[in-house]
């Protein structure tokens, strides 16, 4: 039985949605809740902290979720017992991830060799503990990579290559495994950033071609 079938049999189904850009106040509230839970639950996985982001006002969240060259994805779970309108039909937020084009980040962010016109970064990948190992993280990543292909194709035409990069704690073997299965490879140590001790960089290439549009 595959993971999607197992999740359905357990009564839970998952959907990955992109937050509207610019977001509504409801979008901001939903994303804030998932992101703050991620920071509180798995502080060692992120360079930011719960205390820092819990103090953000609505405009700071809005700015994070608004602008070109970025997408914020939220995974939602629906169980039969939550289809009663208690979450207004959206489902419970159980995971999140952001993909940001290098051109939308401050210059110099990330390892050497990232082309600002062709590079993309994965940030803030998280799945709520009780929903892990059901394919939710992989689906978030797949949706983020699909967005990269769309964004890159719109900028470069139907031929070209984009690079996707991410930093992960060196001891986080579960996350590293998930990224490897999605085609990411660890970069040699000389690419590790001094400002991210204990982190390694991983990257993968994405070929933008007409077949991706089929
Ligand atoms: C890393 C994380 C996002 C994975 O989410 P997930 O929904 O459990 O991932 P998936 O179910 O899609 O896993 C896909 C594959 O990755 C690998 N994997 C994921 N978690 C793993 C773990 N804890 N141990 C070993 N392998 C793991 C497995 O090969 C898995 O396939 P399998 O379940 O068929 O064996 C989740 O564990 C998490 O949120 N961790 C805390 C935060 C974090 O580390 N974020 C990453 C920051 S870079």
PDB file of C-alpha atoms and ligand atoms in Angstrom, residues 3 38 41-42 44-46 96 122-129 131-140 166-169 172-179 181 199, ligand 1:
ATOM      1  CA  UNK A   3       1.647   6.334   1.393  1.00  0.00           C
ATOM      2  CA  UNK A  38       7.043  24.879  13.071  1.00  0.00           C
ATOM      3  CA  UNK A  41       8.134  22.391  17.484  1.00  0.00           C
ATOM      4  CA  UNK A  42      11.435  22.065  15.593  1.00  0.00           C
ATOM      5  CA  UNK A  44      16.869  23.279  15.590  1.00  0.00           C
ATOM      6  CA  UNK A  45      15.735  23.022  11.951  1.00  0.00           C
ATOM      7  CA  UNK A  46      15.624  26.803  11.351  1.00  0.00           C
ATOM      8  CA  UNK A  96       4.519  24.663   4.908  1.00  0.00           C
ATOM      9  CA  UNK A 122      13.792  26.374  -0.467  1.00  0.00           C
ATOM     10  CA  UNK A 123      13.013  27.828   2.968  1.00  0.00           C
ATOM     11  CA  UNK A 124      11.077  26.755   6.043  1.00  0.00           C
ATOM     12  CA  UNK A 125      10.107  23.212   5.071  1.00  0.00           C
ATOM     13  CA  UNK A 126       7.994  21.689   7.846  1.00  0.00           C
ATOM     14  CA  UNK A 127       5.369  19.000   8.437  1.00  0.00           C
ATOM     15  CA  UNK A 128       3.422  18.606  11.691  1.00  0.00           C
ATOM     16  CA  UNK A 129       4.873  15.562  13.546  1.00  0.00           C
ATOM     17  CA  UNK A 131       1.438  13.806   9.721  1.00  0.00           C
ATOM     18  CA  UNK A 132       5.042  12.861   8.886  1.00  0.00           C
ATOM     19  CA  UNK A 133       6.054   9.913   6.683  1.00  0.00           C
ATOM     20  CA  UNK A 134       2.862  10.215   4.647  1.00  0.00           C
ATOM     21  CA  UNK A 135       4.382  12.001   1.699  1.00  0.00           C
ATOM     22  CA  UNK A 136       3.358  15.532   2.737  1.00  0.00           C
ATOM     23  CA  UNK A 137       6.901  16.960   2.723  1.00  0.00           C
ATOM     24  CA  UNK A 138       7.580  15.432  -0.687  1.00  0.00           C
ATOM     25  CA  UNK A 139       4.356  16.910  -2.041  1.00  0.00           C
ATOM     26  CA  UNK A 140       5.256  20.370  -0.749  1.00  0.00           C
ATOM     27  CA  UNK A 166      18.631  24.656   0.238  1.00  0.00           C
ATOM     28  CA  UNK A 167      20.456  24.599   3.560  1.00  0.00           C
ATOM     29  CA  UNK A 168      19.795  21.758   5.991  1.00  0.00           C
ATOM     30  CA  UNK A 169      21.257  20.918   9.390  1.00  0.00           C
ATOM     31  CA  UNK A 172      18.997  16.135   9.958  1.00  0.00           C
ATOM     32  CA  UNK A 173      19.228  12.805   8.159  1.00  0.00           C
ATOM     33  CA  UNK A 174      15.457  12.444   7.568  1.00  0.00           C
ATOM     34  CA  UNK A 175      15.187  15.777   5.723  1.00  0.00           C
ATOM     35  CA  UNK A 176      18.416  15.094   3.805  1.00  0.00           C
ATOM     36  CA  UNK A 177      17.006  11.756   2.674  1.00  0.00           C
ATOM     37  CA  UNK A 178      13.791  13.403   1.470  1.00  0.00           C
ATOM     38  CA  UNK A 179      15.786  15.999  -0.513  1.00  0.00           C
ATOM     39  CA  UNK A 181      14.984  11.396  -3.145  1.00  0.00           C
ATOM     40  CA  UNK A 199      24.382  23.424   8.033  1.00  0.00           C
TER      41      UNK A 199
HETATM   42  C1  LIG B   1      11.732  16.729   7.028  1.00  0.00           C
HETATM   43  C2  LIG B   1      10.211  16.707   6.969  1.00  0.00           C
HETATM   44  C3  LIG B   1       9.718  17.984   6.316  1.00  0.00           C
HETATM   45  C4  LIG B   1       9.763  15.496   6.150  1.00  0.00           C
HETATM   46  O1  LIG B   1       8.366  15.562   5.966  1.00  0.00           O
HETATM   47  P1  LIG B   1       7.512  14.236   5.701  1.00  0.00           P
HETATM   48  O2  LIG B   1       6.148  14.646   5.313  1.00  0.00           O
HETATM   49  O3  LIG B   1       7.633  13.314   6.847  1.00  0.00           O
HETATM   50  O4  LIG B   1       8.304  13.630   4.460  1.00  0.00           O
HETATM   51  P2  LIG B   1       7.805  12.481   3.468  1.00  0.00           P
HETATM   52  O5  LIG B   1       6.757  11.640   4.113  1.00  0.00           O
HETATM   53  O6  LIG B   1       7.459  13.109   2.171  1.00  0.00           O
HETATM   54  O7  LIG B   1       9.145  11.617   3.316  1.00  0.00           O
HETATM   55  C5  LIG B   1       9.691  11.288   2.049  1.00  0.00           C
HETATM   56  C6  LIG B   1      10.904  10.415   2.268  1.00  0.00           C
HETATM   57  O8  LIG B   1      11.935  11.148   2.932  1.00  0.00           O
HETATM   58  C7  LIG B   1      12.639  10.277   3.850  1.00  0.00           C
HETATM   59  N1  LIG B   1      12.358  10.666   5.232  1.00  0.00           N
HETATM   60  C8  LIG B   1      11.534  11.643   5.663  1.00  0.00           C
HETATM   61  N2  LIG B   1      11.598  11.741   7.011  1.00  0.00           N
HETATM   62  C9  LIG B   1      12.478  10.814   7.416  1.00  0.00           C
HETATM   63  C10 LIG B   1      12.983  10.422   8.696  1.00  0.00           C
HETATM   64  N3  LIG B   1      12.568  11.026   9.835  1.00  0.00           N
HETATM   65  N4  LIG B   1      13.892   9.434   8.751  1.00  0.00           N
HETATM   66  C11 LIG B   1      14.330   8.827   7.629  1.00  0.00           C
HETATM   67  N5  LIG B   1      13.888   9.134   6.374  1.00  0.00           N
HETATM   68  C12 LIG B   1      12.976  10.113   6.288  1.00  0.00           C
HETATM   69  C13 LIG B   1      12.071   8.870   3.604  1.00  0.00           C
HETATM   70  O9  LIG B   1      12.832   8.279   2.577  1.00  0.00           O
HETATM   71  C14 LIG B   1      10.666   9.195   3.138  1.00  0.00           C
HETATM   72  O10 LIG B   1      10.104   8.161   2.388  1.00  0.00           O
HETATM   73  P3  LIG B   1       9.442   6.883   3.162  1.00  0.00           P
HETATM   74  O11 LIG B   1       8.544   7.447   4.238  1.00  0.00           O
HETATM   75  O12 LIG B   1       8.706   6.185   2.065  1.00  0.00           O
HETATM   76  O13 LIG B   1      10.580   6.080   3.732  1.00  0.00           O
HETATM   77  C15 LIG B   1       9.613  16.561   8.411  1.00  0.00           C
HETATM   78  O14 LIG B   1      10.197  15.465   9.043  1.00  0.00           O
HETATM   79  C16 LIG B   1       9.822  17.785   9.276  1.00  0.00           C
HETATM   80  O15 LIG B   1       9.039  18.740   9.226  1.00  0.00           O
HETATM   81  N6  LIG B   1      10.901  17.783  10.113  1.00  0.00           N
HETATM   82  C17 LIG B   1      11.167  18.875  11.034  1.00  0.00           C
HETATM   83  C18 LIG B   1      11.543  20.153  10.316  1.00  0.00           C
HETATM   84  C19 LIG B   1      12.678  19.951   9.352  1.00  0.00           C
HETATM   85  O16 LIG B   1      13.622  19.215   9.612  1.00  0.00           O
HETATM   86  N7  LIG B   1      12.593  20.640   8.210  1.00  0.00           N
HETATM   87  C20 LIG B   1      13.608  20.617   7.176  1.00  0.00           C
HETATM   88  C21 LIG B   1      14.387  21.896   7.241  1.00  0.00           C
HETATM   89  S1  LIG B   1      15.642  21.935   5.958  1.00  0.00           S
END
